[in-house]
């Protein structure tokens, strides 16, 4: 490792272990870099942090835009802090462009939570999303754990068929739904409900109270359980206008956490997820190495030209590229 990098490394590790939020945010920006030269220091950081990871509870919050995710996280986060927990929130910043990192907390969306000493809010740029998360959300989560955060709240940008990656990251996935949108039927049909460990019919307030209750019963009736399931996905109603809702939410999350601790299910789930990430990261690294290789870059330019004058077909061009691509041994 070069001297400059080593100095950075010391500053990063010390800052992370001290729970310094600015350094933590800078370290996450480094992880988000797709530059090959940053991969070594990122890997070293993660390896260094690793012994201090794994002790937090990881909660994913998913749901369509407008279902109330950020309001919900703001209140859930405050609730955990009132119980003496340290809370990290990993979100995607919808306003950021491709390359722009976000050093500052997402003040506009979670104003009160961002003022808390024991909260850390880290929006990642929207450009590099993978299944509704940033491709480095997992690594960011690990650094937050090493920095001593007890609860990690991970917010997805939305929910869709490709946004099931949250299940590969979180110990508990909360799916927020709202009534009157037709989501409930869509979600059942598309199997999105299957990613949820806890379903919350949100905005159950004012004129929506009754319909929310009805929808929650309907969803509950449509979930099929196996006799052997240790956890039967509960469907709750909640309103961020009523802070008492969060007592119920918290106790259900706790119950789920206890269920997972039995038979070491949490370890099994995390191991399965790590195997998934081994494959995902390998694919990602191969693609990055491919497109960063100078030989590939120069041949691609030539091949694009050949395609423009119809002297080659795309299959042949791709084959030529692969033939000269030698991953670094
Ligand atoms: P997100 O896009 O899923 O993050 O949703 P937001 O948290 O930004 O909420 C979208 C809108 O719904 C905002 O205007 C919120 O004030 C409102 N909202 C959020 N939660 C509730 C709730 O429980 N009840 C009501 N009535 N409105 C809510």
Coordinates of C-alpha atoms and ligand atoms in Angstrom, one line a residue:
X1 CA 0.0 0.0 0.0
X2 CA 1.4 3.5 -0.9
X3 CA 2.4 5.8 2.0
X4 CA -0.5 8.2 1.3
X5 CA -3.0 5.4 1.3
X6 CA -1.5 4.0 4.6
X7 CA -1.9 7.4 6.3
X8 CA -5.5 7.6 5.0
X9 CA -6.0 4.1 6.3
X10 CA -4.9 5.0 9.8
X11 CA -7.0 8.1 9.8
X12 CA -10.0 6.1 8.6
X13 CA -9.8 3.2 11.0
X14 CA -9.2 5.4 14.0
X15 CA -12.1 7.7 13.0
X16 CA -14.5 4.9 12.4
X17 CA -13.7 3.2 15.7
X18 CA -14.2 6.5 17.4
X19 CA -17.6 6.8 15.8
X20 CA -16.5 10.0 14.0
X21 CA -19.4 10.6 11.6
X22 CA -17.5 12.8 9.1
X23 CA -14.7 10.2 8.7
X24 CA -17.3 7.4 8.5
X25 CA -19.0 9.2 5.7
X26 CA -15.7 9.8 3.9
X27 CA -14.8 6.1 4.2
X28 CA -18.2 5.2 2.7
X29 CA -17.5 7.5 -0.2
X30 CA -14.2 5.6 -0.7
X31 CA -16.1 2.3 -0.8
X32 CA -18.5 3.8 -3.3
X33 CA -15.6 4.6 -5.7
X34 CA -15.5 2.3 -8.7
X35 CA -11.8 3.1 -9.2
X36 CA -9.6 0.0 -9.1
X37 CA -6.9 1.7 -7.1
X38 CA -9.5 2.4 -4.3
X39 CA -10.5 -1.2 -4.1
X40 CA -7.4 -2.3 -2.1
X41 CA -7.8 0.3 0.6
X42 CA -11.6 -0.4 0.7
X43 CA -10.9 -4.1 1.1
X44 CA -8.3 -3.4 3.8
X45 CA -10.8 -1.1 5.6
X46 CA -13.5 -3.8 5.5
X47 CA -11.1 -6.5 6.8
X48 CA -10.0 -4.2 9.6
X49 CA -13.6 -3.4 10.5
X50 CA -14.8 -7.0 10.2
X51 CA -14.1 -8.2 13.8
X52 CA -16.3 -5.3 15.1
X53 CA -19.2 -6.1 12.7
X54 CA -22.2 -8.3 13.1
X55 CA -23.5 -7.1 16.4
X56 CA -26.1 -4.7 15.2
X57 CA -29.7 -5.5 14.1
X58 CA -30.2 -4.8 10.4
X59 CA -33.6 -3.6 9.4
X60 CA -34.6 -3.0 5.8
X61 CA -37.5 -0.7 5.0
X62 CA -39.1 -1.0 1.6
X63 CA -42.3 0.2 -0.1
X64 CA -43.3 2.3 -3.1
X65 CA -42.3 6.0 -3.1
X66 CA -44.8 8.0 -1.1
X67 CA -45.7 5.1 1.2
X68 CA -44.1 7.0 4.1
X69 CA -40.7 5.3 4.4
X70 CA -38.6 8.3 5.3
X71 CA -41.2 9.6 7.8
X72 CA -41.4 6.1 9.3
X73 CA -37.6 5.8 9.6
X74 CA -37.4 9.2 11.2
X75 CA -39.8 8.2 13.9
X76 CA -38.5 4.6 14.3
X77 CA -35.0 5.9 14.6
X78 CA -35.9 8.4 17.2
X79 CA -37.7 5.7 19.1
X80 CA -34.6 3.5 19.2
X81 CA -32.5 6.5 20.3
X82 CA -34.9 7.1 23.2
X83 CA -34.1 3.6 24.3
X84 CA -30.4 4.3 24.3
X85 CA -29.5 2.8 20.9
X86 CA -27.3 4.3 18.3
X87 CA -28.9 4.3 14.9
X88 CA -27.4 4.5 11.4
X89 CA -29.7 5.1 8.4
X90 CA -28.5 4.2 4.9
X91 CA -30.6 5.7 2.1
X92 CA -30.4 6.6 -1.5
X93 CA -30.4 10.3 -2.3
X94 CA -32.9 10.7 -5.1
X95 CA -31.7 14.2 -5.9
X96 CA -28.0 13.3 -6.4
X97 CA -26.6 12.7 -9.8
X98 CA -24.4 9.9 -11.0
X99 CA -21.1 10.8 -9.5
X100 CA -22.0 13.1 -6.7
X101 CA -21.5 11.7 -3.2
X102 CA -23.5 13.0 -0.3
X103 CA -21.3 13.9 2.6
X104 CA -24.0 15.7 4.5
X105 CA -26.9 13.9 6.2
X106 CA -30.2 13.9 4.3
X107 CA -31.5 16.8 6.3
X108 CA -34.4 17.6 4.2
X109 CA -36.0 14.2 4.5
X110 CA -35.2 13.2 8.1
X111 CA -34.8 16.6 9.7
X112 CA -35.3 15.7 13.4
X113 CA -33.3 12.4 13.3
X114 CA -30.4 14.1 11.6
X115 CA -30.0 16.4 14.6
X116 CA -29.6 13.5 17.0
X117 CA -26.1 12.9 18.3
X118 CA -26.7 9.1 18.2
X119 CA -27.9 9.1 14.6
X120 CA -26.0 8.9 11.4
X121 CA -27.8 9.3 8.1
X122 CA -25.9 8.5 5.0
X123 CA -27.6 9.0 1.6
X124 CA -25.7 7.4 -1.2
X125 CA -25.9 8.8 -4.8
X126 CA -28.7 7.4 -6.8
X127 CA -26.6 6.6 -9.9
X128 CA -25.2 3.2 -8.8
X129 CA -28.2 1.4 -7.5
X130 CA -28.6 -2.3 -7.4
X131 CA -32.0 -3.6 -6.6
X132 CA -33.2 -0.4 -5.0
X133 CA -30.0 0.0 -2.9
X134 CA -26.6 1.4 -3.6
X135 CA -24.2 -1.3 -4.8
X136 CA -22.1 -0.5 -1.7
X137 CA -24.9 -0.4 0.9
X138 CA -23.7 -3.6 2.4
X139 CA -20.2 -2.4 2.9
X140 CA -21.4 0.9 4.3
X141 CA -23.5 -1.1 6.7
X142 CA -20.4 -3.0 7.9
X143 CA -18.5 0.2 8.6
X144 CA -21.5 1.6 10.5
X145 CA -21.4 -1.5 12.7
X146 CA -17.7 -1.1 13.3
X147 CA -18.4 2.5 14.3
X148 CA -20.7 1.2 17.1
X149 CA -24.2 1.7 15.7
X150 CA -26.7 -0.8 17.2
X151 CA -29.5 -0.5 14.7
X152 CA -29.0 -0.1 11.0
X153 CA -32.0 1.1 9.1
X154 CA -31.7 0.5 5.3
X155 CA -34.2 2.3 3.0
X156 CA -34.7 1.2 -0.5
X157 CA -35.7 3.7 -3.3
X158 CA -38.9 1.8 -4.0
X159 CA -40.2 -1.7 -4.4
X160 CA -40.3 -3.8 -7.5
X161 CA -39.4 -7.1 -8.8
X162 CA -35.7 -6.3 -8.9
X163 CA -35.8 -4.7 -5.5
X164 CA -35.6 -7.9 -3.5
X165 CA -31.9 -7.4 -2.8
X166 CA -32.8 -5.9 0.6
X167 CA -33.6 -9.5 1.7
X168 CA -29.9 -10.3 1.1
X169 CA -28.8 -7.6 3.4
X170 CA -31.2 -7.1 6.2
X171 CA -32.1 -9.3 9.1
X172 CA -35.6 -8.1 9.0
X173 CA -37.5 -6.6 6.0
X174 CA -40.4 -4.3 6.7
X175 CA -42.7 -3.7 3.7
X176 CA -44.7 -0.5 3.9
X177 CA -48.0 -0.5 2.1
X178 CA -50.7 2.1 1.8
X179 CA -54.4 1.6 1.1
X180 CA -56.2 2.8 -2.0
X181 CA -53.3 2.3 -4.4
X182 CA -54.0 -1.2 -5.5
X183 CA -50.5 -2.2 -4.3
X184 CA -51.8 -4.9 -2.1
X185 CA -53.0 -7.0 -5.0
X186 CA -50.0 -6.2 -7.2
X187 CA -47.6 -7.1 -4.4
X188 CA -49.3 -10.4 -3.8
X189 CA -49.3 -11.3 -7.5
X190 CA -45.7 -10.4 -8.1
X191 CA -44.5 -12.2 -5.0
X192 CA -43.1 -9.0 -3.5
X193 CA -44.8 -9.8 -0.3
X194 CA -42.5 -12.8 0.0
X195 CA -39.6 -10.6 0.8
X196 CA -41.3 -9.2 3.8
X197 CA -40.7 -10.4 7.4
X198 CA -43.2 -7.8 8.7
X199 CA -45.8 -6.1 6.7
X200 CA -47.0 -2.6 7.7
X201 CA -50.2 -1.0 6.3
X202 CA -49.1 2.6 6.8
X203 CA -51.0 5.9 7.0
X204 CA -53.7 4.1 9.0
X205 CA -55.1 7.4 10.2
X206 CA -58.0 9.9 9.7
X207 CA -60.4 8.5 7.0
X208 CA -58.0 5.6 6.3
X209 CA -58.3 3.8 9.6
X210 CA -61.0 1.4 8.5
X211 CA -59.7 0.6 5.0
X212 CA -56.2 0.0 6.5
X213 CA -57.7 -2.5 8.9
X214 CA -59.5 -4.2 6.1
X215 CA -56.5 -4.3 3.8
X216 CA -54.3 -5.7 6.6
X217 CA -56.8 -8.6 7.2
X218 CA -57.0 -9.2 3.5
X219 CA -53.2 -9.4 3.1
X220 CA -52.9 -11.6 6.2
X221 CA -55.5 -14.0 4.7
X222 CA -53.5 -14.2 1.4
X223 CA -50.2 -15.1 2.9
X224 CA -49.6 -18.8 2.8
X225 CA -47.6 -20.4 5.6
X226 CA -45.9 -23.7 6.0
X227 CA -46.7 -25.7 9.1
X228 CA -42.9 -25.6 9.9
X229 CA -42.5 -21.8 9.6
X230 CA -41.1 -20.5 12.8
X231 CA -42.2 -17.0 11.9
X232 CA -45.7 -16.2 10.5
X233 CA -45.3 -12.8 8.8
X234 CA -47.5 -10.4 10.7
X235 CA -49.5 -7.6 9.1
X236 CA -49.8 -4.5 11.2
X237 CA -51.4 -1.1 10.7
X238 CA -49.4 2.0 11.6
X239 CA -49.5 5.7 11.4
X240 CA -46.7 8.1 11.6
X241 CA -49.2 10.7 13.0
X242 CA -49.5 8.5 16.0
X243 CA -46.2 7.8 17.8
X244 CA -47.8 5.0 19.8
X245 CA -47.8 2.9 16.6
X246 CA -44.1 2.6 17.0
X247 CA -44.4 0.8 20.4
X248 CA -46.2 -2.0 18.5
X249 CA -43.7 -1.9 15.6
X250 CA -40.7 -2.1 18.0
X251 CA -42.1 -5.0 20.0
X252 CA -42.8 -7.0 16.8
X253 CA -39.3 -6.3 15.5
X254 CA -37.9 -7.4 18.9
X255 CA -40.1 -10.6 18.7
X256 CA -38.7 -11.3 15.3
X257 CA -35.2 -10.7 16.5
X258 CA -35.7 -13.2 19.3
X259 CA -37.2 -15.8 16.9
X260 CA -34.1 -15.4 14.7
X261 CA -31.8 -15.9 17.6
X262 CA -33.3 -19.3 18.3
X263 CA -31.4 -22.1 16.6
X264 CA -29.0 -19.4 15.4
X265 CA -31.2 -18.6 12.5
X266 CA -29.7 -15.2 12.2
X267 CA -26.2 -16.7 11.6
X268 CA -27.7 -19.0 9.0
X269 CA -29.4 -16.2 7.2
X270 CA -26.3 -14.0 7.2
X271 CA -24.1 -16.9 5.9
X272 CA -26.6 -17.5 3.1
X273 CA -26.5 -13.8 2.3
X274 CA -22.7 -13.8 2.4
X275 CA -22.6 -16.6 -0.2
X276 CA -25.0 -14.5 -2.4
X277 CA -22.6 -11.5 -2.0
X278 CA -19.6 -13.6 -2.9
X279 CA -21.2 -14.3 -6.3
X280 CA -22.5 -10.8 -6.8
X281 CA -19.3 -9.1 -6.0
X282 CA -17.3 -11.5 -8.2
X283 CA -19.6 -10.6 -11.1
X284 CA -19.2 -6.9 -10.3
X285 CA -15.4 -7.1 -10.1
X286 CA -15.1 -9.0 -13.4
X287 CA -17.2 -6.4 -15.1
X288 CA -15.3 -3.5 -13.6
X289 CA -11.9 -5.1 -14.5
X290 CA -13.2 -5.8 -18.0
X291 CA -14.3 -2.2 -18.7
X292 CA -11.2 -0.7 -17.0
X293 CA -8.7 -2.7 -19.0
X294 CA -6.8 -0.5 -21.4
X295 CA -6.7 -3.3 -24.0
X296 CA -10.4 -3.6 -23.9
X297 CA -11.0 0.1 -24.0
X298 CA -9.0 0.5 -27.2
X299 CA -10.4 -2.6 -28.9
X300 CA -14.0 -1.5 -28.0
X301 CA -13.4 1.8 -29.9
X302 CA -12.3 -0.1 -33.0
X303 CA -15.1 -2.5 -32.7
X304 CA -17.7 0.2 -32.4
X305 CA -16.4 1.7 -35.6
X306 CA -16.6 -1.7 -37.3
X307 CA -20.2 -2.0 -36.2
X308 CA -21.0 1.4 -37.6
X309 CA -19.9 0.3 -41.1
X310 CA -21.5 -3.2 -40.7
X311 CA -18.2 -5.0 -41.1
X312 CA -18.8 -7.1 -37.9
X313 CA -21.7 -8.5 -36.0
X314 CA -22.1 -7.7 -32.2
X315 CA -21.7 -11.4 -31.3
X316 CA -18.3 -11.6 -33.1
X317 CA -17.2 -8.3 -31.5
X318 CA -18.1 -9.5 -28.0
X319 CA -16.2 -12.7 -28.7
X320 CA -13.1 -10.8 -29.8
X321 CA -13.2 -8.7 -26.6
X322 CA -13.4 -11.8 -24.4
X323 CA -10.5 -13.4 -26.2
X324 CA -8.2 -10.6 -25.3
X325 CA -9.5 -10.2 -21.7
X326 CA -7.2 -11.7 -19.2
X327 CA -8.2 -11.1 -15.6
X328 CA -5.2 -10.3 -13.4
X329 CA -3.9 -13.5 -11.9
Ligands
LIG1 P1 -41.4 7.9 1.0 O1 -41.3 8.4 -0.4 O2 -41.9 6.5 1.0 O3 -40.1 8.1 1.8 O4 -42.6 8.7 1.8 P2 -42.5 10.0 2.8 O5 -42.1 9.6 4.1 O6 -41.7 11.1 2.1 O7 -44.0 10.4 2.8 C1 -44.8 10.8 1.7 C2 -45.9 11.7 2.2 O8 -46.8 11.0 3.0 C3 -45.4 12.9 3.0 O9 -46.2 14.0 2.6 C4 -45.7 12.5 4.4 O10 -45.9 13.6 5.2 C5 -46.9 11.7 4.3 N1 -47.0 10.6 5.3 C6 -46.0 9.8 5.8 N2 -46.4 9.0 6.7 C7 -47.7 9.3 6.9 C8 -48.7 8.7 7.8 O11 -48.5 7.8 8.6 N3 -50.0 9.3 7.7 C9 -50.3 10.3 6.8 N4 -51.5 10.7 6.8 N5 -49.4 10.8 6.0 C10 -48.1 10.3 6.0

